[in-house]
Short mmCIF file of C-alpha atoms and ligand atoms in Angstrom, two decimals:
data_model
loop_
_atom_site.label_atom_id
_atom_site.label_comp_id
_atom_site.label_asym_id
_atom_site.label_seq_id
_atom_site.Cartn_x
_atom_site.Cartn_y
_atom_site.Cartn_z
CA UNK A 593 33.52 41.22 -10.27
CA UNK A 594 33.35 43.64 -13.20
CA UNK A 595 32.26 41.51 -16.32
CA UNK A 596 31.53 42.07 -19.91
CA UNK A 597 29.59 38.96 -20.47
CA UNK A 598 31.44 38.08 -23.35
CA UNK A 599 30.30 34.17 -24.91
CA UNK A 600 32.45 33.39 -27.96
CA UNK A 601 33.97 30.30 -29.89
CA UNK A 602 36.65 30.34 -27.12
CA UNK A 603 34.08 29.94 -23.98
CA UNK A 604 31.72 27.93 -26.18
CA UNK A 605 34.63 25.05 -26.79
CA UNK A 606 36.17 25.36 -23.86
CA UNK A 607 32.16 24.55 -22.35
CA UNK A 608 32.28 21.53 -25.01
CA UNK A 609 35.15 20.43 -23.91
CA UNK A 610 34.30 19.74 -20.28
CA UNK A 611 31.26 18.08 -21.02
CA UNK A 612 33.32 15.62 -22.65
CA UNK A 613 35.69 15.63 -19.72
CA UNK A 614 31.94 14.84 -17.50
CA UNK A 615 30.48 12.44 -19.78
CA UNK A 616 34.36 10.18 -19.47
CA UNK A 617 33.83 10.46 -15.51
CA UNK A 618 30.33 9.19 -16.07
CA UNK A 619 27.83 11.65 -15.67
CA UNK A 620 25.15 10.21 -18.01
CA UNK A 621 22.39 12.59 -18.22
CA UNK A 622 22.08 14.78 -21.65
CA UNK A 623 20.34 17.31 -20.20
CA UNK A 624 22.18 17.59 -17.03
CA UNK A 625 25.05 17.66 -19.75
CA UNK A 626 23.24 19.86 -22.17
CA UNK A 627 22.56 22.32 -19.22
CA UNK A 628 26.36 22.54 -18.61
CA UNK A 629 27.10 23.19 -21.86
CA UNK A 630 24.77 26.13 -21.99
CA UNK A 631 25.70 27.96 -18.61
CA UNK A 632 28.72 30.09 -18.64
CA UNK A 633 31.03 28.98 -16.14
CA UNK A 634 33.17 32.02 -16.76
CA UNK A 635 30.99 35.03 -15.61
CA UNK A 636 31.34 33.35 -12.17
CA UNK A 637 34.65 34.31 -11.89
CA UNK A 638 37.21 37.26 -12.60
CA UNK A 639 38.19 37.86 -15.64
CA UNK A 640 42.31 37.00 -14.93
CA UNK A 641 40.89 33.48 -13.83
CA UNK A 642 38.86 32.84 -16.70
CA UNK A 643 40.95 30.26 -18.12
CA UNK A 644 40.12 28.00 -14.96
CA UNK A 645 36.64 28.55 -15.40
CA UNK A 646 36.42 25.56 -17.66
CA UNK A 647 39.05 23.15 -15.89
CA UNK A 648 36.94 20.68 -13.80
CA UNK A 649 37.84 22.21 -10.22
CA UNK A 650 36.77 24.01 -7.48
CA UNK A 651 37.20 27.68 -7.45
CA UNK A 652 37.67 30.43 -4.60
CA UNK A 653 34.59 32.92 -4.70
CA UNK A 654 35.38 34.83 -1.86
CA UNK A 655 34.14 34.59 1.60
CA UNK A 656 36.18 31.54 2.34
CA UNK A 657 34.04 29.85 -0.02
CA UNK A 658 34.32 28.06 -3.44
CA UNK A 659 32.38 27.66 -6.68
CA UNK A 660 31.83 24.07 -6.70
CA UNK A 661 33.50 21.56 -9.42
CA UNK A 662 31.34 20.44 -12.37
CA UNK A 663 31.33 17.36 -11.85
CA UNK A 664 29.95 17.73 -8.46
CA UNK A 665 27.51 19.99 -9.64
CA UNK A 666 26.73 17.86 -12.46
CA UNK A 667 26.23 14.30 -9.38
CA UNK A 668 23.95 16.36 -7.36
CA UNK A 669 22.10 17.21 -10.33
CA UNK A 670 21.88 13.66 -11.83
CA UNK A 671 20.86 12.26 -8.47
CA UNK A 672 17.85 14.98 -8.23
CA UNK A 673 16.42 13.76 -11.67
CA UNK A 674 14.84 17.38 -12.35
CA UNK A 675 11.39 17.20 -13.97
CA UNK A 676 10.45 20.56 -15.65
CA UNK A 677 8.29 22.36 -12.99
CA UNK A 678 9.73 20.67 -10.43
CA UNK A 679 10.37 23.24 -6.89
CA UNK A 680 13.42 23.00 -5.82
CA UNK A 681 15.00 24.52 -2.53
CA UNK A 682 19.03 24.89 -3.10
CA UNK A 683 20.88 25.23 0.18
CA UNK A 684 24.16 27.22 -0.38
CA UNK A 685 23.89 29.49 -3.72
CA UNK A 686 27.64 30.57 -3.40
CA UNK A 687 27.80 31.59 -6.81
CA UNK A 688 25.09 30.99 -8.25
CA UNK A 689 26.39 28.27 -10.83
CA UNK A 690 24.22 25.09 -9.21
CA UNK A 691 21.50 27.87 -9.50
CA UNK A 692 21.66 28.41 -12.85
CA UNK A 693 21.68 24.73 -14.15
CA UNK A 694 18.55 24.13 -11.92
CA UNK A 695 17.01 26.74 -13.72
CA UNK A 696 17.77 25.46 -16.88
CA UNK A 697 16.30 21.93 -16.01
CA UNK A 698 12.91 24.20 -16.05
CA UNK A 699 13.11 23.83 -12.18
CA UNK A 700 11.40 26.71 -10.22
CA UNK A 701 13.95 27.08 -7.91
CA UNK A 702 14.51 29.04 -4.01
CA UNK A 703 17.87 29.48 -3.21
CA UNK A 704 19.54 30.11 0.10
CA UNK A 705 23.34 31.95 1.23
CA UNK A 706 24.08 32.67 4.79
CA UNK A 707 27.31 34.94 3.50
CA UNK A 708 25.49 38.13 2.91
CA UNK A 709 28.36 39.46 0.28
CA UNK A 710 27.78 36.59 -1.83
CA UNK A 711 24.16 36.90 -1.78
CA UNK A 712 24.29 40.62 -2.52
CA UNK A 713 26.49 39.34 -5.25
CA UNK A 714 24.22 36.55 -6.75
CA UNK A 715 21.37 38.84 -6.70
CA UNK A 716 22.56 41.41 -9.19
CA UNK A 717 24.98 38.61 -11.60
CA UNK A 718 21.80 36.23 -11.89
CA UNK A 719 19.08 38.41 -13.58
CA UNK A 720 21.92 40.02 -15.51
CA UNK A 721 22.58 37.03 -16.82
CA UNK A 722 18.54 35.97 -17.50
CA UNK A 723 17.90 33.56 -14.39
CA UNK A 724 15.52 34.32 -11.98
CA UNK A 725 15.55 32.15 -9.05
CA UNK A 726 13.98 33.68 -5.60
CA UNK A 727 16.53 34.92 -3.58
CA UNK A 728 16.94 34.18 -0.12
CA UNK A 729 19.52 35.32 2.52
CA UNK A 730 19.70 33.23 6.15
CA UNK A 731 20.51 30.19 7.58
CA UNK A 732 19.38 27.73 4.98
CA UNK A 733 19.94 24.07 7.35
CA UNK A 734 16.52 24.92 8.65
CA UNK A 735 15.05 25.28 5.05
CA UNK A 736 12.78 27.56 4.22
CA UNK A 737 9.19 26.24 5.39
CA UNK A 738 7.33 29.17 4.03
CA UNK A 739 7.49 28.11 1.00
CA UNK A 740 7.47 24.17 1.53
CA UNK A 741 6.43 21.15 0.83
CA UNK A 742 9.43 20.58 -1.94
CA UNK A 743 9.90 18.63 -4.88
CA UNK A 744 13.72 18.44 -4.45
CA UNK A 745 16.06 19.82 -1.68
CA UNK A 746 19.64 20.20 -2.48
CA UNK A 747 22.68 21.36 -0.07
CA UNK A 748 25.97 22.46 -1.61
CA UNK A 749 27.82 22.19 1.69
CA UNK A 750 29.49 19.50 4.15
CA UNK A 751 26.59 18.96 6.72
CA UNK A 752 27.44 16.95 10.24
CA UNK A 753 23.93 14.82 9.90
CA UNK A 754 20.84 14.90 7.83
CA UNK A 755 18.67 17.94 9.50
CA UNK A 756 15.64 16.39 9.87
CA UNK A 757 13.21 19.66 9.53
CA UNK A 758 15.02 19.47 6.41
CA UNK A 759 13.24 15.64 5.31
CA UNK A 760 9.87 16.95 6.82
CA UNK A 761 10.14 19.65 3.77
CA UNK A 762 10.23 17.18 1.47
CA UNK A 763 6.69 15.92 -0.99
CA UNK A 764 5.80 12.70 -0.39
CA UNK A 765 8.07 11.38 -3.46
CA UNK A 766 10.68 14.03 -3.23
CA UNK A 767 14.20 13.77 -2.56
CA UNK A 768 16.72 15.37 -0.48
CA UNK A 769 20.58 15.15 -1.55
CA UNK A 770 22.70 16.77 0.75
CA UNK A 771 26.74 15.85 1.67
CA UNK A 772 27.55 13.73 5.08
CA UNK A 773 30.55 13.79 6.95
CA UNK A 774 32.94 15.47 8.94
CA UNK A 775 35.31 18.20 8.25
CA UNK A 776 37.79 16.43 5.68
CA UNK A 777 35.14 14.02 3.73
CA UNK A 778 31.25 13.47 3.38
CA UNK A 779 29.13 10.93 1.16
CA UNK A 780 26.62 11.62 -0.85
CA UNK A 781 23.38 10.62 0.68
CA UNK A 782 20.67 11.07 -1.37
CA UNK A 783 17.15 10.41 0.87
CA UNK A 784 13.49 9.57 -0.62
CA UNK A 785 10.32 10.47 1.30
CA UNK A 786 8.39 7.37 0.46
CA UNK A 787 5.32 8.30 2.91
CA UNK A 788 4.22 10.36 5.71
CA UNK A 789 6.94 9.05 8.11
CA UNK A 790 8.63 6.84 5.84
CA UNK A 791 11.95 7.48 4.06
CA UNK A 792 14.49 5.44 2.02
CA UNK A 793 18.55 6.66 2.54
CA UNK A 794 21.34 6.05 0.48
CA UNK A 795 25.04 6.50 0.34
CA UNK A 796 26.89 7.26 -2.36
CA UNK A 797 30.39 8.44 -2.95
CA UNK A 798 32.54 10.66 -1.03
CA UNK A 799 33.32 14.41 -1.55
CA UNK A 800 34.86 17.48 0.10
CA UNK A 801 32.78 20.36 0.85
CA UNK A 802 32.96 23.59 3.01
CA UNK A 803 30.89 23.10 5.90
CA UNK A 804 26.92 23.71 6.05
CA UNK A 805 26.66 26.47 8.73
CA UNK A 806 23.84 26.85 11.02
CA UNK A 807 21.44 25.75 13.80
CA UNK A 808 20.99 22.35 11.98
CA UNK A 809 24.74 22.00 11.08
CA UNK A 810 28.14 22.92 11.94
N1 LIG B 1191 26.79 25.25 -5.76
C1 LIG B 1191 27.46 26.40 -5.25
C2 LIG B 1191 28.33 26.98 -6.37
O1 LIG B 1191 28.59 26.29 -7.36
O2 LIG B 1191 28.77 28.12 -6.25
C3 LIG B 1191 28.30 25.91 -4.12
C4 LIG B 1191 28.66 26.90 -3.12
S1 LIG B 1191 29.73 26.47 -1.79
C5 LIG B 1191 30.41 24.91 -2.09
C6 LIG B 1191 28.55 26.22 -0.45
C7 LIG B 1191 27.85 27.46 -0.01
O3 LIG B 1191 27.00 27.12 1.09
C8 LIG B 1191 28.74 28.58 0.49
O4 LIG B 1191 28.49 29.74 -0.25
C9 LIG B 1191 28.33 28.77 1.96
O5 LIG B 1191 28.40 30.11 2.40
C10 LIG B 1191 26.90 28.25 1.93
N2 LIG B 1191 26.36 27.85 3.23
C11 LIG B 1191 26.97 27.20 4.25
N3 LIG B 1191 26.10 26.99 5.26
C12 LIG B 1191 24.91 27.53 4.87
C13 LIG B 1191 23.63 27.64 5.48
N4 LIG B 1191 23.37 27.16 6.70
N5 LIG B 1191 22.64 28.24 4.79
C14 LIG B 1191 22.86 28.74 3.54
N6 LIG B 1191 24.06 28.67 2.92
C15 LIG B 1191 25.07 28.07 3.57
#
């Protein structure tokens, strides 16, 4: 992807514009919306596609794999309720987008891609474009328990079950949101570690994501 990073009147509107477009499908939060109106969507993609950049749709990266839609990017984020400071693990950076509105949330955020070429990609397009998340390449369905316990643990991807390694990452308090299903559809379950051993689930609506890949997946 050669860019020129170029953020004018036309990027800035179209940006405004699908807030709006969010805000009518009922995303409520302003600074989940304020965070989507500061990101550009654009530098994620080609320059002969940037005119989609700003419809509300998924997008081929590459790899088999998509950029997701803002308004899933903008339900995951409402359901996490990101407090400044919070850590956050992201499973499936694909481009980097999610990433980026974590990180302006104030999260301090690891993120994980199993596709090595997108990775290599995200790490250079990121901290070109100012956001410094900590990189990680691997099979993410296991999390990463280095660097646990976590505040919030997201998953961009379709995953067959909850991966329970994954809940044992979590803070007492945190949340896990993370896709459910098979193949075709999954539901938003968003889970809250209420103790030790004790956690509250809950379904929400249903999505279509590429599948989570790994020894706790697909
Ligand atoms: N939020 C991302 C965005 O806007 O670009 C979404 C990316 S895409 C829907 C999901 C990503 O999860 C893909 O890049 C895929 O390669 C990655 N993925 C799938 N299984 C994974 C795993 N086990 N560990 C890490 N990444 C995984």
């Amino acid at each position: 992807m050669a860019h020129k990073f170029v953020d004018n009147y036309r990027e800035r509107g179209a940006r405004k514009k699908l807030v709006e477009i969010l805000g009518d499908r009922g995303i409520q939060d302003k600074n989940v919306l304020k965070a989507i109106a500061k990101v550009p969507r654009h530098y994620f993609f080609d320059e002969t596609f940037w005119i989609q950049a700003y419809k509300d749709i998924a997008f081929p990266i590459g790899d088999g794999q998509t950029i997701s839609q803002p308004y899933t990017v903008a339900y995951q984020t409402e359901l996490l309720h990101i407090k400044r400071g919070d850590k956050v693990l992201e499973i499936g950076t694909g481009s980097g987008y999610q990433t980026c509105i974590l990180l302006e949330l104030g999260a301090q955020v690891y993120t994980i891609e199993r596709k090595e070429n997108l990775f290599n990609r995200t790490i250079q397009v990121l901290p070109h474009m100012g956001y410094h998340p900590e990189f990680f390449c691997g099979d993410g369905s296991k999390g990463i328990l280095e660097h646990a316990p976590y505040d919030k643990i997201l998953v961009t991807a379709g995953a067959p079950f909850v991966p329970e390694i994954l809940l044992k990452q979590l803070k007492i308090g945190g949340v896990l949101v993370i896709p459910v299903g098979d193949e075709n559809a999954q539901k938003m379950v968003t889970v809250l570690r209420v103790s030790e051993t004790d956690y509250e689930k809950f379904e929400l609506d249903t999505f279509r994501f590429v599948p989570l890949v790994g020894d706790q997946a697909w």
